[in-house]
């Protein structure tokens, strides 16, 4: 069993290696990446995450979206964020067992033309990196809730799932909002509504019919939005243009408006 911090650092290292790999060296780093998610300490969480999910059926349904044009295939992701996460886990493990199918999968759903290395890098950016990020959030949230449940049972109270994340920002003159306790340590609380809006934005960008360049650009914008919010001092003058620069689709616009409203309601913005 590997220490959590060490485990996720190794996962990040594997991601860095895959982003620098060629089609000839990618498999080695991918297998390392996949193996890290099967650490014995994660077995129960993985079983819970993948319960009642069928990755082969998911791929069969997704294959029906394949048209005559290269790049027309779309993965049939479900609406549930947890089911998406579970299917991503199963995909990683499936191709760890069947690495010979990884190139074809990348070419079908993450194509960038005839460049095999480019397609593997596209797979890394659009599937493997988001999966690792969201999986870490999932594990930490579950373990925090278990810790809260343990504390609640000792006190005879009722434990609840965490509904917020608190960031501590250190540094001289770093006071950012009315929640600050002094000028060196600041508490920035982001509730579950804001977190869910950010996650929904990421999922909608992945589902949208966008070119590779458009999708990559949109993902970078969402990353910057999340970074601005996590800083504890986001400004509407910065966030609004960032949100407006996302693809002009009704679903994305609706989520963006919900995010701004949630930030305003919670006093973050």
Short mmCIF file of C-alpha atoms in Angstrom, two decimals:
data_model
loop_
_atom_site.label_atom_id
_atom_site.label_comp_id
_atom_site.label_asym_id
_atom_site.label_seq_id
_atom_site.Cartn_x
_atom_site.Cartn_y
_atom_site.Cartn_z
CA UNK A 1 0.00 0.00 0.00
CA UNK A 2 1.44 3.36 -1.09
CA UNK A 3 1.10 6.62 0.85
CA UNK A 4 -1.58 8.82 -0.76
CA UNK A 5 0.72 11.76 -1.50
CA UNK A 6 3.34 9.45 -2.99
CA UNK A 7 0.70 7.61 -5.02
CA UNK A 8 -0.75 10.70 -6.65
CA UNK A 9 2.73 12.14 -7.25
CA UNK A 10 3.62 8.95 -9.14
CA UNK A 11 0.41 9.25 -11.15
CA UNK A 12 1.33 12.83 -12.08
CA UNK A 13 4.83 11.71 -13.03
CA UNK A 14 3.36 9.04 -15.31
CA UNK A 15 1.20 11.70 -16.96
CA UNK A 16 4.24 13.90 -17.57
CA UNK A 17 6.02 10.91 -19.10
CA UNK A 18 3.09 10.12 -21.39
CA UNK A 19 2.94 13.72 -22.61
CA UNK A 20 6.59 13.46 -23.63
CA UNK A 21 6.38 9.92 -25.04
CA UNK A 22 6.17 8.78 -28.65
CA UNK A 23 3.89 6.06 -29.98
CA UNK A 24 6.79 3.63 -29.44
CA UNK A 25 7.35 4.47 -25.75
CA UNK A 26 3.84 5.46 -24.65
CA UNK A 27 2.71 1.97 -23.59
CA UNK A 28 5.30 1.59 -20.83
CA UNK A 29 4.22 4.81 -19.12
CA UNK A 30 0.53 4.06 -19.64
CA UNK A 31 0.85 0.67 -17.94
CA UNK A 32 2.60 2.32 -14.98
CA UNK A 33 -0.20 4.89 -14.82
CA UNK A 34 -2.95 2.24 -14.91
CA UNK A 35 -1.27 0.07 -12.29
CA UNK A 36 -1.12 2.92 -9.76
CA UNK A 37 -4.92 3.15 -9.67
CA UNK A 38 -5.15 -0.49 -8.55
CA UNK A 39 -3.20 -0.02 -5.31
CA UNK A 40 -4.65 -2.33 -2.65
CA UNK A 41 -5.73 0.65 -0.53
CA UNK A 42 -8.06 1.76 -3.34
CA UNK A 43 -9.79 -1.58 -3.96
CA UNK A 44 -12.98 -0.84 -2.01
CA UNK A 45 -13.30 2.63 -3.52
CA UNK A 46 -12.80 1.26 -7.03
CA UNK A 47 -15.43 -1.42 -6.51
CA UNK A 48 -17.88 1.21 -5.31
CA UNK A 49 -17.06 3.51 -8.22
CA UNK A 50 -17.51 0.86 -10.92
CA UNK A 51 -20.52 -1.01 -9.51
CA UNK A 52 -23.08 -1.85 -12.24
CA UNK A 53 -20.95 -0.32 -15.02
CA UNK A 54 -20.14 -2.25 -18.20
CA UNK A 55 -17.26 -0.78 -20.18
CA UNK A 56 -17.72 -3.12 -23.15
CA UNK A 57 -21.36 -2.12 -23.49
CA UNK A 58 -20.30 1.53 -23.21
CA UNK A 59 -17.83 1.08 -26.07
CA UNK A 60 -20.39 -0.79 -28.17
CA UNK A 61 -22.93 2.04 -27.79
CA UNK A 62 -20.24 4.65 -28.48
CA UNK A 63 -19.18 2.86 -31.68
CA UNK A 64 -22.61 3.55 -33.19
CA UNK A 65 -21.71 7.24 -33.42
CA UNK A 66 -18.96 6.45 -35.94
CA UNK A 67 -19.82 7.99 -39.31
CA UNK A 68 -18.02 7.99 -42.62
CA UNK A 69 -15.86 10.96 -41.62
CA UNK A 70 -12.72 10.49 -39.55
CA UNK A 71 -13.25 12.10 -36.16
CA UNK A 72 -17.03 11.70 -36.17
CA UNK A 73 -17.11 9.11 -33.34
CA UNK A 74 -18.13 10.30 -29.88
CA UNK A 75 -17.95 8.45 -26.58
CA UNK A 76 -21.44 7.98 -25.11
CA UNK A 77 -20.74 9.36 -21.65
CA UNK A 78 -23.62 9.13 -19.15
CA UNK A 79 -24.92 12.23 -17.34
CA UNK A 80 -23.75 11.12 -13.88
CA UNK A 81 -20.28 12.46 -13.03
CA UNK A 82 -19.57 9.42 -10.85
CA UNK A 83 -20.52 7.04 -13.67
CA UNK A 84 -18.25 8.96 -16.05
CA UNK A 85 -15.42 8.60 -13.54
CA UNK A 86 -16.13 4.89 -13.12
CA UNK A 87 -16.14 4.29 -16.87
CA UNK A 88 -12.87 6.18 -17.26
CA UNK A 89 -11.35 3.91 -14.61
CA UNK A 90 -12.64 0.83 -16.45
CA UNK A 91 -11.32 2.12 -19.79
CA UNK A 92 -7.85 2.63 -18.32
CA UNK A 93 -7.85 -0.86 -16.84
CA UNK A 94 -9.24 -2.44 -20.02
CA UNK A 95 -6.45 -1.00 -22.16
CA UNK A 96 -3.87 -1.92 -19.54
CA UNK A 97 -4.99 -5.52 -20.12
CA UNK A 98 -5.31 -5.02 -23.88
CA UNK A 99 -2.68 -2.39 -24.77
CA UNK A 100 -2.82 -3.40 -28.43
CA UNK A 101 -6.24 -1.71 -28.62
CA UNK A 102 -5.11 1.63 -27.22
CA UNK A 103 -3.89 3.14 -30.50
CA UNK A 104 -7.11 2.28 -32.30
CA UNK A 105 -9.17 3.72 -29.44
CA UNK A 106 -7.15 6.96 -29.52
CA UNK A 107 -7.47 7.16 -33.32
CA UNK A 108 -11.23 6.62 -33.16
CA UNK A 109 -12.16 9.05 -30.38
CA UNK A 110 -9.20 11.43 -30.03
CA UNK A 111 -8.01 11.72 -33.60
CA UNK A 112 -5.72 14.49 -34.82
CA UNK A 113 -5.20 13.03 -38.29
CA UNK A 114 -2.54 10.48 -39.11
CA UNK A 115 -0.16 11.40 -36.30
CA UNK A 116 -0.15 8.43 -33.88
CA UNK A 117 1.91 10.22 -31.26
CA UNK A 118 -0.36 13.26 -31.51
CA UNK A 119 -3.42 11.09 -30.96
CA UNK A 120 -1.91 9.51 -27.85
CA UNK A 121 -1.09 12.97 -26.54
CA UNK A 122 -4.68 14.01 -27.30
CA UNK A 123 -5.91 10.97 -25.35
CA UNK A 124 -3.67 12.00 -22.45
CA UNK A 125 -4.92 15.59 -22.38
CA UNK A 126 -8.60 14.84 -22.82
CA UNK A 127 -9.05 11.55 -20.95
CA UNK A 128 -6.12 10.56 -18.75
CA UNK A 129 -5.34 13.93 -17.16
CA UNK A 130 -9.01 14.77 -16.36
CA UNK A 131 -9.50 11.24 -15.01
CA UNK A 132 -6.50 11.48 -12.67
CA UNK A 133 -7.60 14.90 -11.42
CA UNK A 134 -11.22 13.87 -10.79
CA UNK A 135 -10.22 10.51 -9.32
CA UNK A 136 -8.03 12.23 -6.76
CA UNK A 137 -10.91 14.55 -5.85
CA UNK A 138 -13.20 11.52 -5.51
CA UNK A 139 -10.80 9.64 -3.23
CA UNK A 140 -10.13 12.67 -1.04
CA UNK A 141 -13.86 13.47 -0.72
CA UNK A 142 -14.72 9.88 0.25
CA UNK A 143 -11.92 9.71 2.81
CA UNK A 144 -12.85 13.09 4.27
CA UNK A 145 -16.47 11.97 4.61
CA UNK A 146 -15.35 8.76 6.32
CA UNK A 147 -13.26 10.82 8.72
CA UNK A 148 -16.25 13.04 9.43
CA UNK A 149 -18.44 9.98 9.95
CA UNK A 150 -15.95 8.57 12.44
CA UNK A 151 -15.88 11.85 14.33
CA UNK A 152 -19.66 12.02 14.23
CA UNK A 153 -20.05 8.52 15.64
CA UNK A 154 -17.74 9.37 18.53
CA UNK A 155 -19.75 12.48 19.34
CA UNK A 156 -23.07 10.75 18.79
CA UNK A 157 -23.91 13.10 15.94
CA UNK A 158 -24.73 12.60 12.29
CA UNK A 159 -21.97 12.92 9.70
CA UNK A 160 -22.53 14.39 6.25
CA UNK A 161 -20.63 14.42 3.00
CA UNK A 162 -18.36 17.46 2.65
CA UNK A 163 -20.13 20.32 0.88
CA UNK A 164 -17.18 22.64 0.49
CA UNK A 165 -13.43 22.90 0.04
CA UNK A 166 -11.37 25.40 2.04
CA UNK A 167 -8.12 26.76 0.63
CA UNK A 168 -5.53 28.40 2.89
CA UNK A 169 -3.54 31.15 1.17
CA UNK A 170 -0.37 32.25 2.92
CA UNK A 171 1.88 35.25 2.47
CA UNK A 172 2.39 38.83 3.56
CA UNK A 173 -0.45 41.17 2.64
CA UNK A 174 -2.36 38.23 1.25
CA UNK A 175 -5.71 39.15 2.74
CA UNK A 176 -8.25 38.48 0.02
CA UNK A 177 -11.76 38.75 1.45
CA UNK A 178 -13.91 39.24 4.52
CA UNK A 179 -13.30 35.62 5.53
CA UNK A 180 -9.62 36.34 6.18
CA UNK A 181 -8.49 36.03 9.78
CA UNK A 182 -5.39 38.20 9.30
CA UNK A 183 -3.05 39.36 6.56
CA UNK A 184 -1.12 36.11 6.28
CA UNK A 185 -3.61 33.25 6.48
CA UNK A 186 -6.83 33.38 4.48
CA UNK A 187 -9.70 30.91 4.28
CA UNK A 188 -11.34 30.61 0.88
CA UNK A 189 -14.38 28.36 0.98
CA UNK A 190 -15.76 26.93 -2.26
CA UNK A 191 -19.05 25.12 -1.81
CA UNK A 192 -20.35 22.09 -3.68
CA UNK A 193 -22.53 24.15 -6.04
CA UNK A 194 -19.50 25.99 -7.41
CA UNK A 195 -17.48 22.76 -7.60
CA UNK A 196 -20.31 21.03 -9.48
CA UNK A 197 -20.61 23.89 -11.97
CA UNK A 198 -16.90 23.64 -12.79
CA UNK A 199 -17.17 19.88 -13.21
CA UNK A 200 -20.25 20.25 -15.42
CA UNK A 201 -18.37 22.74 -17.60
CA UNK A 202 -15.54 20.24 -18.09
CA UNK A 203 -17.95 17.44 -18.95
CA UNK A 204 -19.92 19.59 -21.40
CA UNK A 205 -16.72 20.65 -23.17
CA UNK A 206 -15.79 16.98 -23.57
CA UNK A 207 -19.26 16.09 -24.92
CA UNK A 208 -19.54 19.03 -27.30
CA UNK A 209 -18.97 18.67 -31.04
CA UNK A 210 -15.74 20.64 -31.20
CA UNK A 211 -12.54 20.39 -33.17
CA UNK A 212 -9.41 19.23 -31.35
CA UNK A 213 -8.10 22.80 -31.29
CA UNK A 214 -11.40 24.19 -29.97
CA UNK A 215 -11.67 21.52 -27.27
CA UNK A 216 -8.09 22.02 -26.10
CA UNK A 217 -8.63 25.78 -25.94
CA UNK A 218 -11.90 25.36 -24.00
CA UNK A 219 -10.25 23.01 -21.49
CA UNK A 220 -7.51 25.58 -20.90
CA UNK A 221 -10.14 28.27 -20.30
CA UNK A 222 -11.94 26.09 -17.72
CA UNK A 223 -8.59 25.42 -16.03
CA UNK A 224 -7.99 29.17 -15.79
CA UNK A 225 -11.51 29.75 -14.44
CA UNK A 226 -10.94 27.15 -11.72
CA UNK A 227 -7.55 28.68 -10.93
CA UNK A 228 -9.07 32.15 -10.59
CA UNK A 229 -11.74 30.86 -8.21
CA UNK A 230 -9.27 28.82 -6.14
CA UNK A 231 -7.10 31.92 -5.72
CA UNK A 232 -9.78 33.28 -3.40
CA UNK A 233 -9.94 36.65 -5.14
CA UNK A 234 -11.66 36.14 -8.49
CA UNK A 235 -12.89 39.25 -10.28
CA UNK A 236 -16.02 39.37 -12.41
CA UNK A 237 -14.12 41.50 -14.93
CA UNK A 238 -11.80 38.51 -15.48
CA UNK A 239 -14.20 35.59 -15.04
CA UNK A 240 -16.98 36.96 -17.26
CA UNK A 241 -14.76 37.29 -20.37
CA UNK A 242 -13.26 33.85 -19.70
CA UNK A 243 -16.72 32.29 -19.52
CA UNK A 244 -17.83 34.24 -22.59
CA UNK A 245 -14.85 32.87 -24.53
CA UNK A 246 -16.11 29.29 -24.13
CA UNK A 247 -17.92 27.75 -27.14
CA UNK A 248 -21.24 29.52 -27.77
CA UNK A 249 -23.51 26.60 -26.94
CA UNK A 250 -26.71 26.86 -24.92
CA UNK A 251 -25.70 24.15 -22.44
CA UNK A 252 -22.30 25.74 -21.76
CA UNK A 253 -23.82 29.23 -21.46
CA UNK A 254 -26.39 27.95 -18.95
CA UNK A 255 -23.71 26.32 -16.78
CA UNK A 256 -21.58 29.48 -17.00
CA UNK A 257 -24.48 31.63 -15.81
CA UNK A 258 -25.17 29.18 -12.98
CA UNK A 259 -21.51 29.38 -11.95
CA UNK A 260 -21.53 33.18 -11.82
CA UNK A 261 -24.74 33.12 -9.78
CA UNK A 262 -23.29 30.54 -7.36
CA UNK A 263 -20.15 32.64 -6.91
CA UNK A 264 -22.26 35.71 -6.23
CA UNK A 265 -24.57 33.87 -3.80
CA UNK A 266 -21.68 32.46 -1.77
CA UNK A 267 -19.93 35.82 -1.58
CA UNK A 268 -16.84 34.62 -3.45
CA UNK A 269 -17.47 37.07 -6.29
#
